[in-house]
CSV table of C-alpha atoms and ligand atoms in Angstrom, one decimal:
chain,number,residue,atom,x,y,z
I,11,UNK,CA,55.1,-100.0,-2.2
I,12,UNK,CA,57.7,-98.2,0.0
I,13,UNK,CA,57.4,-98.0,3.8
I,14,UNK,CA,58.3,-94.5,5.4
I,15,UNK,CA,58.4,-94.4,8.8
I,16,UNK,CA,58.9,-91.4,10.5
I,17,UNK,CA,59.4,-89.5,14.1
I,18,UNK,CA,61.8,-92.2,15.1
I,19,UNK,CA,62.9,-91.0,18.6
I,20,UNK,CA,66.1,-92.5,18.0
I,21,UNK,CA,67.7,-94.4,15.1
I,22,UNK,CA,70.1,-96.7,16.6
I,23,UNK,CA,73.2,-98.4,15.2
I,24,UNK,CA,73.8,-96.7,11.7
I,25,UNK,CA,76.5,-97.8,10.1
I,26,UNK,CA,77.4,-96.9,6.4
I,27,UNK,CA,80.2,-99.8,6.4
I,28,UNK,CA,80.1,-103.5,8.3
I,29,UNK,CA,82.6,-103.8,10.3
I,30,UNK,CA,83.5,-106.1,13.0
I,31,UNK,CA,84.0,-104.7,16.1
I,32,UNK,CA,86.5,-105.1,18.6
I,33,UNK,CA,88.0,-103.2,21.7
I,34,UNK,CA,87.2,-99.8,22.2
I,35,UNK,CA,85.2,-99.4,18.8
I,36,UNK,CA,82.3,-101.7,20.4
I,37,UNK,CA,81.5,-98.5,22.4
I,38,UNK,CA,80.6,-96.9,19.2
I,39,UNK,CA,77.3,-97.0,18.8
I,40,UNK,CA,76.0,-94.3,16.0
I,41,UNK,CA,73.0,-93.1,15.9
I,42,UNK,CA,70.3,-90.2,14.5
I,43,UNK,CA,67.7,-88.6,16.6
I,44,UNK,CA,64.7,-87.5,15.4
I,45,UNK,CA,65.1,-89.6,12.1
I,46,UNK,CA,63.1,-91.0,9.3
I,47,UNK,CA,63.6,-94.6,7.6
I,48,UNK,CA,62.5,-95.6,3.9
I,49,UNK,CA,62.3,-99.3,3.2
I,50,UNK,CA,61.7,-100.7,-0.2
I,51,UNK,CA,60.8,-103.9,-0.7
I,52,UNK,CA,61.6,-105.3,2.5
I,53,UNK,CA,65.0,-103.9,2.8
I,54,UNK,CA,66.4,-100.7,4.2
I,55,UNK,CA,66.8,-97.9,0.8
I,56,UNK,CA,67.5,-94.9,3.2
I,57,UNK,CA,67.5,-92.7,6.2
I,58,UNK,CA,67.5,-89.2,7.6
I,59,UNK,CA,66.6,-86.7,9.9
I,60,UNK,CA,62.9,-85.5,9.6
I,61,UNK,CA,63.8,-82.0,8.8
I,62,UNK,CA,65.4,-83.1,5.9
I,63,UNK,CA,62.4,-85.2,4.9
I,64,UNK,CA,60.9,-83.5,1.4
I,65,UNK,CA,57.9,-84.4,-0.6
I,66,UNK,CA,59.8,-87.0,-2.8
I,67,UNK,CA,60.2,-89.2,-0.8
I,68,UNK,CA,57.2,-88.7,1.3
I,69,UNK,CA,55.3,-89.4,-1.9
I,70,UNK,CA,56.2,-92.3,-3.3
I,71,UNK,CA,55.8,-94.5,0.0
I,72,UNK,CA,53.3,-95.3,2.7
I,73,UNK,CA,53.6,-93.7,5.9
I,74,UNK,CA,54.6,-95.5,9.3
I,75,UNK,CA,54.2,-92.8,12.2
I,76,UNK,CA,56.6,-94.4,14.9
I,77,UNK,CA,55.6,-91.6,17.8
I,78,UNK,CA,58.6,-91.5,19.8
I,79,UNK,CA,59.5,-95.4,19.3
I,80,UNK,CA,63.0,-95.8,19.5
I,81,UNK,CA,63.7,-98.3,16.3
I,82,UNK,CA,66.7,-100.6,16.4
I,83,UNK,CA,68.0,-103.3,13.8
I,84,UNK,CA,66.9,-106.7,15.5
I,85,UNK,CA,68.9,-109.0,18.1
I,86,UNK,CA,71.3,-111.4,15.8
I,87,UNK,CA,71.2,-114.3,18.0
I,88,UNK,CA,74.0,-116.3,17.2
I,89,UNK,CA,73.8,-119.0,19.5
I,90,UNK,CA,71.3,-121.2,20.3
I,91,UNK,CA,69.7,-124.7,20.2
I,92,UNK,CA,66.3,-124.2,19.9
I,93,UNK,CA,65.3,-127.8,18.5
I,94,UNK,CA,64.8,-130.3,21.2
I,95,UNK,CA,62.2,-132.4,22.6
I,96,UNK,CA,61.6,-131.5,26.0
I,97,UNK,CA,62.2,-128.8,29.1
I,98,UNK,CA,64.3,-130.4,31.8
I,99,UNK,CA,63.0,-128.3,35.0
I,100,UNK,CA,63.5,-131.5,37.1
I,101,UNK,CA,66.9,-130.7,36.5
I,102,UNK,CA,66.9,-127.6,37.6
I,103,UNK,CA,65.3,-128.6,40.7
I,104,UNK,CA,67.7,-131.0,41.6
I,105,UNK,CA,70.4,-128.0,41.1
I,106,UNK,CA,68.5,-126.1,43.4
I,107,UNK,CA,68.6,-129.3,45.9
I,108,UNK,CA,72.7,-129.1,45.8
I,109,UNK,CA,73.5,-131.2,42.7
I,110,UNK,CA,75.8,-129.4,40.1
I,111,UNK,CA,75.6,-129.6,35.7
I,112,UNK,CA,78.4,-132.1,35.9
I,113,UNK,CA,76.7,-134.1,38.4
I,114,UNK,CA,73.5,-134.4,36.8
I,115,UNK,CA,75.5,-135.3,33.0
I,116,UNK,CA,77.4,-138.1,34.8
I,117,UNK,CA,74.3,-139.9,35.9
I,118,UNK,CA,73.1,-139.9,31.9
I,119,UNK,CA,71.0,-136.6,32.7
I,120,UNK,CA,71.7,-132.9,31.2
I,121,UNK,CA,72.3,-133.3,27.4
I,122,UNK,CA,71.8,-137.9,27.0
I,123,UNK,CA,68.8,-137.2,28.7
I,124,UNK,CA,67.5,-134.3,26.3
I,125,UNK,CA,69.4,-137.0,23.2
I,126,UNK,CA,66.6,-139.6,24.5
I,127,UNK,CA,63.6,-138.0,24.1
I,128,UNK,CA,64.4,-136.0,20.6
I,129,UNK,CA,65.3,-139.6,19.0
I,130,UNK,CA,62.0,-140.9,20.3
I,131,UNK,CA,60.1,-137.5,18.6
I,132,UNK,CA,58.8,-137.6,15.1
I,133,UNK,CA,60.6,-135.2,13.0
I,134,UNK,CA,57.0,-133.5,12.6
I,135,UNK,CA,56.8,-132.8,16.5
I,136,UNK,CA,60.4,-131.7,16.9
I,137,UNK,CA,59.5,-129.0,13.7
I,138,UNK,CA,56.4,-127.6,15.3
I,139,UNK,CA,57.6,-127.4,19.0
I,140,UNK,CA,61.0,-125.7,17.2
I,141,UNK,CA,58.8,-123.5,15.1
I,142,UNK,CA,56.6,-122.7,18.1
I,143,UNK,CA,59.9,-121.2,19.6
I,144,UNK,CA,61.5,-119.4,16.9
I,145,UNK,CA,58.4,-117.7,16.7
I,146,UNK,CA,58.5,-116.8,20.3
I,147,UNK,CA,61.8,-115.6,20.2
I,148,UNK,CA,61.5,-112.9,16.8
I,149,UNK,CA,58.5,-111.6,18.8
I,150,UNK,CA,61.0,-110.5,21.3
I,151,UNK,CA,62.7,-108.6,18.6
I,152,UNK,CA,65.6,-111.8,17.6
I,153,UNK,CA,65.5,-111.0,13.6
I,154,UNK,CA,68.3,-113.4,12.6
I,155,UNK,CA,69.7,-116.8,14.5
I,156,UNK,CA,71.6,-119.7,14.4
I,157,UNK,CA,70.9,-122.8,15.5
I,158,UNK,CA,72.3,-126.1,16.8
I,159,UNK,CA,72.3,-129.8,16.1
I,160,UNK,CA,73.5,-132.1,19.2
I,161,UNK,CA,70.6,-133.3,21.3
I,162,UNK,CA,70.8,-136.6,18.2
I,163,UNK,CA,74.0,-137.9,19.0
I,164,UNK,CA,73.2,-140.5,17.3
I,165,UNK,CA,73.4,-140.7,12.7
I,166,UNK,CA,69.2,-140.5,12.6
I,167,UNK,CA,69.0,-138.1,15.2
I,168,UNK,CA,71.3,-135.8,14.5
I,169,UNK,CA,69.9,-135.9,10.8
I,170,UNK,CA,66.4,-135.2,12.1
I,171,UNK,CA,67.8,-132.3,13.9
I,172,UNK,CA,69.4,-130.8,10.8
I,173,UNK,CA,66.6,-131.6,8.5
I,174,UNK,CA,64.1,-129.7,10.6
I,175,UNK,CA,66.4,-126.6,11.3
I,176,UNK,CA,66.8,-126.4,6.7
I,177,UNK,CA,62.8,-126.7,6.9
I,178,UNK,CA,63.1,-123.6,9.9
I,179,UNK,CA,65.3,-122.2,7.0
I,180,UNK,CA,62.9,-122.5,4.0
I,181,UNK,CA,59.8,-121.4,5.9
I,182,UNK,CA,61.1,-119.1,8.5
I,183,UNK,CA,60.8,-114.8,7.7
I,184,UNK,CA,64.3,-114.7,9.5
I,185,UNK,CA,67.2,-115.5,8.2
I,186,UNK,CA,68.7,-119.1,9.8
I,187,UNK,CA,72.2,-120.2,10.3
I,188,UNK,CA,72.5,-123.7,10.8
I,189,UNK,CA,75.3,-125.6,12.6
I,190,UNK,CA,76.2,-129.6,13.4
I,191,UNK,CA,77.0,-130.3,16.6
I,192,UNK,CA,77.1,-133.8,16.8
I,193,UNK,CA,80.1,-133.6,19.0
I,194,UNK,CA,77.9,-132.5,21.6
I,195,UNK,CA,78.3,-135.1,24.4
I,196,UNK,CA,79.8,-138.6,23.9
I,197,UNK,CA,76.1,-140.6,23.9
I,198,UNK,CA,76.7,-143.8,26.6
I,199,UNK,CA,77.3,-147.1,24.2
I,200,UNK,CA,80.6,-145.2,23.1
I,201,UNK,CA,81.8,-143.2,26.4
I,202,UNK,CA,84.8,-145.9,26.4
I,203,UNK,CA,85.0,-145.8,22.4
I,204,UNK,CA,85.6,-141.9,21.3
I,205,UNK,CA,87.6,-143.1,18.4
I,206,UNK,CA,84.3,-145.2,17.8
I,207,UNK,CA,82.4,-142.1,18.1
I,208,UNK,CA,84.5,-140.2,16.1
I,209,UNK,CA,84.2,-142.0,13.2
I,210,UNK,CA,80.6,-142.3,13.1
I,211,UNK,CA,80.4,-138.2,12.8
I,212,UNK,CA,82.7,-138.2,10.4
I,213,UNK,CA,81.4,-141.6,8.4
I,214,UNK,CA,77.9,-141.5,8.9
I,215,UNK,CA,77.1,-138.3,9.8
I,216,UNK,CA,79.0,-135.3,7.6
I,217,UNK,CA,79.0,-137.5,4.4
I,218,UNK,CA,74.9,-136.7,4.3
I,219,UNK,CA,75.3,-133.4,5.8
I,220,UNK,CA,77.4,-132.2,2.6
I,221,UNK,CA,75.2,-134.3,0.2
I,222,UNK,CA,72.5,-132.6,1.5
I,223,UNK,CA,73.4,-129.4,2.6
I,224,UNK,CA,72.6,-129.3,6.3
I,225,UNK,CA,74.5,-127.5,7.8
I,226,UNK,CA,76.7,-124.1,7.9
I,227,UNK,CA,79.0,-124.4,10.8
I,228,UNK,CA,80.6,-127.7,13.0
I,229,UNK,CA,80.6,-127.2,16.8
I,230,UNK,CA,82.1,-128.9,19.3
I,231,UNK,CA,81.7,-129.0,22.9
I,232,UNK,CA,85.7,-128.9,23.9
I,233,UNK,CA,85.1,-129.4,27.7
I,234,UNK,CA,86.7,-131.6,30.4
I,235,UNK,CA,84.5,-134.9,30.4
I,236,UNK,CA,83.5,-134.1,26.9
I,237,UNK,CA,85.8,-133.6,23.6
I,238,UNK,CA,89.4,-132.7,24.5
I,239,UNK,CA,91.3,-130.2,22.0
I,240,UNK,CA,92.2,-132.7,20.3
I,241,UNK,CA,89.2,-134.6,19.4
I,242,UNK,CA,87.7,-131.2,18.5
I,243,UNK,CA,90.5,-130.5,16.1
I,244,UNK,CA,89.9,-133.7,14.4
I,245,UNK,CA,86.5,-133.3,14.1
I,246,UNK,CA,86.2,-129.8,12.7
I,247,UNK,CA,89.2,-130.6,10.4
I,248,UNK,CA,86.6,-133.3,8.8
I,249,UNK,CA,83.7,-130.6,9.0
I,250,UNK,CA,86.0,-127.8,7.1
I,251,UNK,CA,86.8,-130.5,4.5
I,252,UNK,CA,83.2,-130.4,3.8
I,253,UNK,CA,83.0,-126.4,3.9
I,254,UNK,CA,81.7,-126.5,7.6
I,255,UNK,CA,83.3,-123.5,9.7
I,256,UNK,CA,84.2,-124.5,13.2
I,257,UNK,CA,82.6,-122.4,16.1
I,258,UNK,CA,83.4,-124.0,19.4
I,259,UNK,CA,81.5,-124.5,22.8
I,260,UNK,CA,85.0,-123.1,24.8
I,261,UNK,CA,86.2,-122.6,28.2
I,262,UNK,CA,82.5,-123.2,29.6
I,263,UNK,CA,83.4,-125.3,33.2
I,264,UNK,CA,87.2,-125.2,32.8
I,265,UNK,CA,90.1,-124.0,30.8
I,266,UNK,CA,89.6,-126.6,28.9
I,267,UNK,CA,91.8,-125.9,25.6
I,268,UNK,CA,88.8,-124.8,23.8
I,269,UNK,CA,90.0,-121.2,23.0
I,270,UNK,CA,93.2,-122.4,21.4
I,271,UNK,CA,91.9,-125.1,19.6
I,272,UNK,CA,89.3,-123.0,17.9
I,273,UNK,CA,91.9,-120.2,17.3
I,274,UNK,CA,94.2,-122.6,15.6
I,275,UNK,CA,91.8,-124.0,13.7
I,276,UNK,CA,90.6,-120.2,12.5
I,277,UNK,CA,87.2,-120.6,14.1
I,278,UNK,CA,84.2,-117.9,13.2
I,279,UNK,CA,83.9,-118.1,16.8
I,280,UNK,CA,84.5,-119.7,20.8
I,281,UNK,CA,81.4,-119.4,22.9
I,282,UNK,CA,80.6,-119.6,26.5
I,283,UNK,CA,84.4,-118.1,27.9
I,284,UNK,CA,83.0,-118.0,31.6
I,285,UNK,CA,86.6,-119.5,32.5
I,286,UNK,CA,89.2,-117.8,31.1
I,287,UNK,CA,93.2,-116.6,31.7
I,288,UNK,CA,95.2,-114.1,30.9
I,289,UNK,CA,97.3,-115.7,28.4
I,290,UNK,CA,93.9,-116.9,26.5
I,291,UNK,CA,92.2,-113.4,27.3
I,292,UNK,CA,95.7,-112.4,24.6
I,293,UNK,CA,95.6,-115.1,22.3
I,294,UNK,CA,91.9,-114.7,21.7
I,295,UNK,CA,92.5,-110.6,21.4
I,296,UNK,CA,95.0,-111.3,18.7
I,297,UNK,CA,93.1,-113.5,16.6
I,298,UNK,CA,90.1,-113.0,14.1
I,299,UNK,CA,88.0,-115.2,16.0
I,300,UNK,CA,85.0,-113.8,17.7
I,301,UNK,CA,84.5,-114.5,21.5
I,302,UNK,CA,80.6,-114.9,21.9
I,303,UNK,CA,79.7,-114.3,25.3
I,304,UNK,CA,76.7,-116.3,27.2
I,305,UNK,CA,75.5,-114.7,30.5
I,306,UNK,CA,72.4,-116.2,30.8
I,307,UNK,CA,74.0,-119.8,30.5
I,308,UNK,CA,76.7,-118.9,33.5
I,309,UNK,CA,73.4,-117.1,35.6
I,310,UNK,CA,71.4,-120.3,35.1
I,311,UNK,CA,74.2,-122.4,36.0
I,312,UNK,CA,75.3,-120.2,38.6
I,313,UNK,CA,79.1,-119.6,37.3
I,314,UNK,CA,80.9,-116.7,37.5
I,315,UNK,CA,80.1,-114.9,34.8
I,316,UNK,CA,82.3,-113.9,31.5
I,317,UNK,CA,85.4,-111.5,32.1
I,318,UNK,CA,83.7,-109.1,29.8
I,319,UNK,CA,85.5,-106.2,30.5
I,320,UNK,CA,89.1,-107.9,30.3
I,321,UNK,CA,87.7,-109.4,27.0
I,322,UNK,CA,87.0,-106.0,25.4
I,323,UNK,CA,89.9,-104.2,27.2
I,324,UNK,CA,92.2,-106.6,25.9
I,325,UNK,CA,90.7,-105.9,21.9
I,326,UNK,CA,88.6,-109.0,21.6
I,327,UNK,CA,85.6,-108.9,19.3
I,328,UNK,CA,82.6,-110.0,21.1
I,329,UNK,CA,79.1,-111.1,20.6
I,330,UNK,CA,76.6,-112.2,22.6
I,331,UNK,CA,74.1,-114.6,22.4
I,332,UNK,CA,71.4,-116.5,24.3
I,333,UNK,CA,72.4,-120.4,24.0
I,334,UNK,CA,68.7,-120.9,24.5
I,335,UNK,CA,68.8,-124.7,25.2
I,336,UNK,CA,66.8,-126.8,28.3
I,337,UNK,CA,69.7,-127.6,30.1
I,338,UNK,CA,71.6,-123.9,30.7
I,339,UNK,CA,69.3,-121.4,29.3
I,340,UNK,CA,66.2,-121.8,28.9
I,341,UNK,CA,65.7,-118.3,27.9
I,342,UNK,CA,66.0,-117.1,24.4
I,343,UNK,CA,64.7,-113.4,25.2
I,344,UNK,CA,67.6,-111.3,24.0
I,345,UNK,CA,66.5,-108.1,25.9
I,346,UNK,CA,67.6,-110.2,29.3
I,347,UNK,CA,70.8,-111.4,27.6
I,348,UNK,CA,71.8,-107.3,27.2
I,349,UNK,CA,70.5,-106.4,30.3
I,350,UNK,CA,73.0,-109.0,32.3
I,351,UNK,CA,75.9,-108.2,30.0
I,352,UNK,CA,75.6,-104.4,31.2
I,353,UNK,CA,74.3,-105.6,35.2
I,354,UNK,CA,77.0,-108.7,36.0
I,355,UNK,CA,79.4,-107.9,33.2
I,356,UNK,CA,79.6,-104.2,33.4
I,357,UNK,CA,79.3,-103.9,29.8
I,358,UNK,CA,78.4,-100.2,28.9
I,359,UNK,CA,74.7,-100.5,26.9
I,360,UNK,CA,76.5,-99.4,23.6
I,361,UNK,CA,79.1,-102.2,24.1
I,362,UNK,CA,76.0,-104.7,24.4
I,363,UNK,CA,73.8,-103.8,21.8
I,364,UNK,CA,76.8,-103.7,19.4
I,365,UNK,CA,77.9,-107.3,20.7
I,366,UNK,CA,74.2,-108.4,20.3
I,367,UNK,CA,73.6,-107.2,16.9
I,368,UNK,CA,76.5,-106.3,14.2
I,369,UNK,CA,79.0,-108.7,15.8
I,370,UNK,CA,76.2,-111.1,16.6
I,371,UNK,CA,75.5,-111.2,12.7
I,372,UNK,CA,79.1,-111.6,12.1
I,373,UNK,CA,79.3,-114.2,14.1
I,374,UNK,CA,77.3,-116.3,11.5
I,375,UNK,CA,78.1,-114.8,8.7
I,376,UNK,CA,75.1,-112.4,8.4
I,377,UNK,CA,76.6,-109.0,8.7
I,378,UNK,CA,75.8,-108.3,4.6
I,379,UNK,CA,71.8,-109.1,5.8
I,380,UNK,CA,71.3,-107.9,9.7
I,381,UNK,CA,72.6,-106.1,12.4
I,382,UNK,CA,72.4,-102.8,11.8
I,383,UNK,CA,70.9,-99.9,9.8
I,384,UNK,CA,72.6,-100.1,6.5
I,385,UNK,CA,71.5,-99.5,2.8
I,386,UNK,CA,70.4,-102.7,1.3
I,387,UNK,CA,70.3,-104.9,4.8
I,388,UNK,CA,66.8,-106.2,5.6
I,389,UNK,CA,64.4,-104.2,7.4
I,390,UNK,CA,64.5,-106.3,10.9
I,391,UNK,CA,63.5,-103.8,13.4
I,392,UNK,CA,62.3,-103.4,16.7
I,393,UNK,CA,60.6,-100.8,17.6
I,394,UNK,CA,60.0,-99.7,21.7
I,395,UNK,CA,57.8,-98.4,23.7
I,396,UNK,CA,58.5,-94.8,24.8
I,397,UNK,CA,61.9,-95.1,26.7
I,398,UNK,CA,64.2,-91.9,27.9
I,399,UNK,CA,67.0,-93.0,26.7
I,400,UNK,CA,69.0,-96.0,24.7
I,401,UNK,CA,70.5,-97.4,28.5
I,402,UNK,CA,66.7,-97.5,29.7
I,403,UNK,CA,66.5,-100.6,27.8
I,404,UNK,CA,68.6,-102.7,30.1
I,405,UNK,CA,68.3,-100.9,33.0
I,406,UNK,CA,64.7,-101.6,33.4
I,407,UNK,CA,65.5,-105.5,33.0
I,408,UNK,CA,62.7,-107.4,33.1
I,409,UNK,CA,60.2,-104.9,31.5
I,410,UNK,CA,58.8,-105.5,28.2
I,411,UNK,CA,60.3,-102.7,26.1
I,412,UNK,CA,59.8,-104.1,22.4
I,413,UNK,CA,56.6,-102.4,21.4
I,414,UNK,CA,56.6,-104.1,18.0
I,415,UNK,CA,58.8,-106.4,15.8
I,416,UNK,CA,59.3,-105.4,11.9
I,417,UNK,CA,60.6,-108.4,9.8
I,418,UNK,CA,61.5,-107.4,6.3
I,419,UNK,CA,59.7,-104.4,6.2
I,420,UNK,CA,56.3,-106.0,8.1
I,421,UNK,CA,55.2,-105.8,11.4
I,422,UNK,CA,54.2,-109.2,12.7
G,15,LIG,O1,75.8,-124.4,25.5
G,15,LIG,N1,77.6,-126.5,26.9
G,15,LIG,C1,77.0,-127.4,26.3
G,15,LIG,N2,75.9,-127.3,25.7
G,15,LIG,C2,74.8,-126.4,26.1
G,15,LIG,C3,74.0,-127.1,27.2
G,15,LIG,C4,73.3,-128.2,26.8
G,15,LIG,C5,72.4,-128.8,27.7
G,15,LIG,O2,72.6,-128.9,28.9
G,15,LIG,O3,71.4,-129.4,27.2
G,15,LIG,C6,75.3,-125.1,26.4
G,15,LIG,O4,75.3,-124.6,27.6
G,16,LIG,FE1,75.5,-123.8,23.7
């Protein structure tokens, strides 16, 4: 049966056409007061204002009285790594005691130490605890989200990761991008052999990922200490062989190269960007790449955050994510992620929930499914509690807005 809900405060981010958007257009963010929403069969089949509601369609369907709720197509998270074994909290308290993130990685901590314990986990284990999370994170309103290999580093662990991210796939009400990054960290029996290293991701490692279809995207983390440019051009070039897309860990802890190798190499996207210039800032703004921005990874870690505002000023196309991980953000609540893209980063709450929804989904290739309120896209909704207004939402960081989470048309 059809779904009608009706006296939405506010219908937010209608969109007739998907676009990506970049620039001035992320400010853009239509929407309809006083609205109603028909879904059929899990999927959006039309909208309206109430006073143009009429007995056809208010007969055929079952009613949804949203009272004032404010109803929004779900966070597209496009960023995170939500399978691994363990928290690392000891790490952050040595952080707080003075030690910094590449500190603690040069002593075999941060991501080896995370790489450890998920080889030693049962596959079983690692899908529950992951399950356990994703679950946790679509009650926060997250309605589609990709999600990372690289805590393996190793042919069986990596493969474990994979396999339990296409089981997330198959029994997960959201949809599930997945993406190899076995190129995460070099693990410590090869840190004099990259070449060595290098040939087991693209031996051992992609050869089973194609023959069994695990994978979406190839990431690399392109970072001083870690891949250079041009490791991460030789690795995604044997990932797109394969049908991988590159999106690229970039520009985190230094202008590391990342940007232009994942332009060159005509990457979906370059995420983290905390360190940026201007000449990047322009070769990023003139490319079709999308630049997905992080905050809570550079609050947790204490960096600067992104340039934001030079990013969309300059014509970028951004997303944001949450890069949910133990190591750098251990949060994969989406609601923080706008609110500190509109506090540090002085993004205006249009530009946000544009960047965290409709770009977000482009940045994994969702934008036909999620991220906004379009004809035919699944009916991934959050609805809130009574707020005054749209900029409420991130304002009042901190506060629990989402009153209830729809996924295809049911609340959970
Ligand atoms: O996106 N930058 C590299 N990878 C993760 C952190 C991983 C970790 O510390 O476990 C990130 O921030
Ligand atoms: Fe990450």
């Amino acid at each position: 049966m059809k779904k009608l809900i009706t006296n939405i405060a506010q219908l937010v981010n209608i969109r007739e056409k998907n676009q990506l958007l970049r620039g001035s257009d992320l400010k853009i963010l239509p929407s309809l007061s006083n609205a109603y929403l028909l879904i059929n069969n899990g999927a959006i089949e039309s909208y309206g204002s109430m006073d143009e509601l009429n007995a056809g369609i208010t007969e055929a369907a079952e009613t949804i009285d949203a009272k004032g709720s404010f109803v929004m197509p779900c966070w597209c998270d496009s960023h995170t790594h939500l399978v691994f074994a363990a928290s690392r909290e000891e790490e952050f308290v040595d952080k707080i005691k003075g030690m910094s993130y590449a500190d603690i990685a040069a002593r075999g901590g941060g991501i080896l130490n995370s790489a450890a314990k998920l080889n030693a986990m049962p596959e079983e284990t690692l899908y529950q605890l992951a399950k356990e999370r994703l679950w946790k994170a679509i009650k926060t309103g997250t309605g589609a989200i990709e999600i990372k290999s690289g805590y393996g580093l190793s042919v069986a662990g990596e493969l474990k990761m994979l396999r339990v991210i296409k089981r997330l796939k198959r029994e997960a009400p959201i949809p599930i991008k997945a993406t190899f990054l076995g190129a995460h960290s070099y693990p410590l029996e090869y840190k004099e052999n990259h070449q060595g290293y290098i040939n087991l991701i693209i031996n051992e490692m992609l050869p089973v990922i194609a023959h069994e279809k695990l994978a979406d995207y190839i990431d690399v983390f392109c970072e001083t200490g870690f891949f250079s440019p041009e490791e991460t051009e030789i690795i995604c070039k044997a990932g797109i062989k394969i049908g991988l897309k590159p999106k690229i860990h970039a520009n985190q802890l230094n202008l590391s190269g990342g940007v232009q190798a994942g332009v060159k190499l005509g990457a979906v996207s370059v995420d983290h960007l905390e360190t940026m210039d201007e000449d990047t800032i322009k070769l990023l703004a003139a490319s079709k790449t999308i630049g997905t921005l992080l905050p809570t990874a550079a609050f947790f870690l204490r960096m600067p955050f992104q340039p934001a505002r030079q990013l969309i000023d300059a014509g970028c196309a951004i997303a944001l994510a949450s890069d949910f991980n133990p190591g750098s953000s251990p949060s994969y609540n989406m609601n923080l992620v706008v609110a500190m893209s509109c506090i540090q980063m002085k993004m205006l709450p249009e530009e946000a929930m544009n960047a965290a929804t409709i770009n977000g989904a482009y940045a994994m290739g969702l934008e036909n499914e999620a991220g906004s309120i379009t004809v035919g896209k699944k009916a991934n909704l959050i609805f809130t509690k009574p707020i005054p207004s749209l900029a409420y939402l991130p304002y009042s960081f901190g506060e629990n807005l989402v009153d209830s989470v729809m996924i295809e048309g049911t609340f959970l």
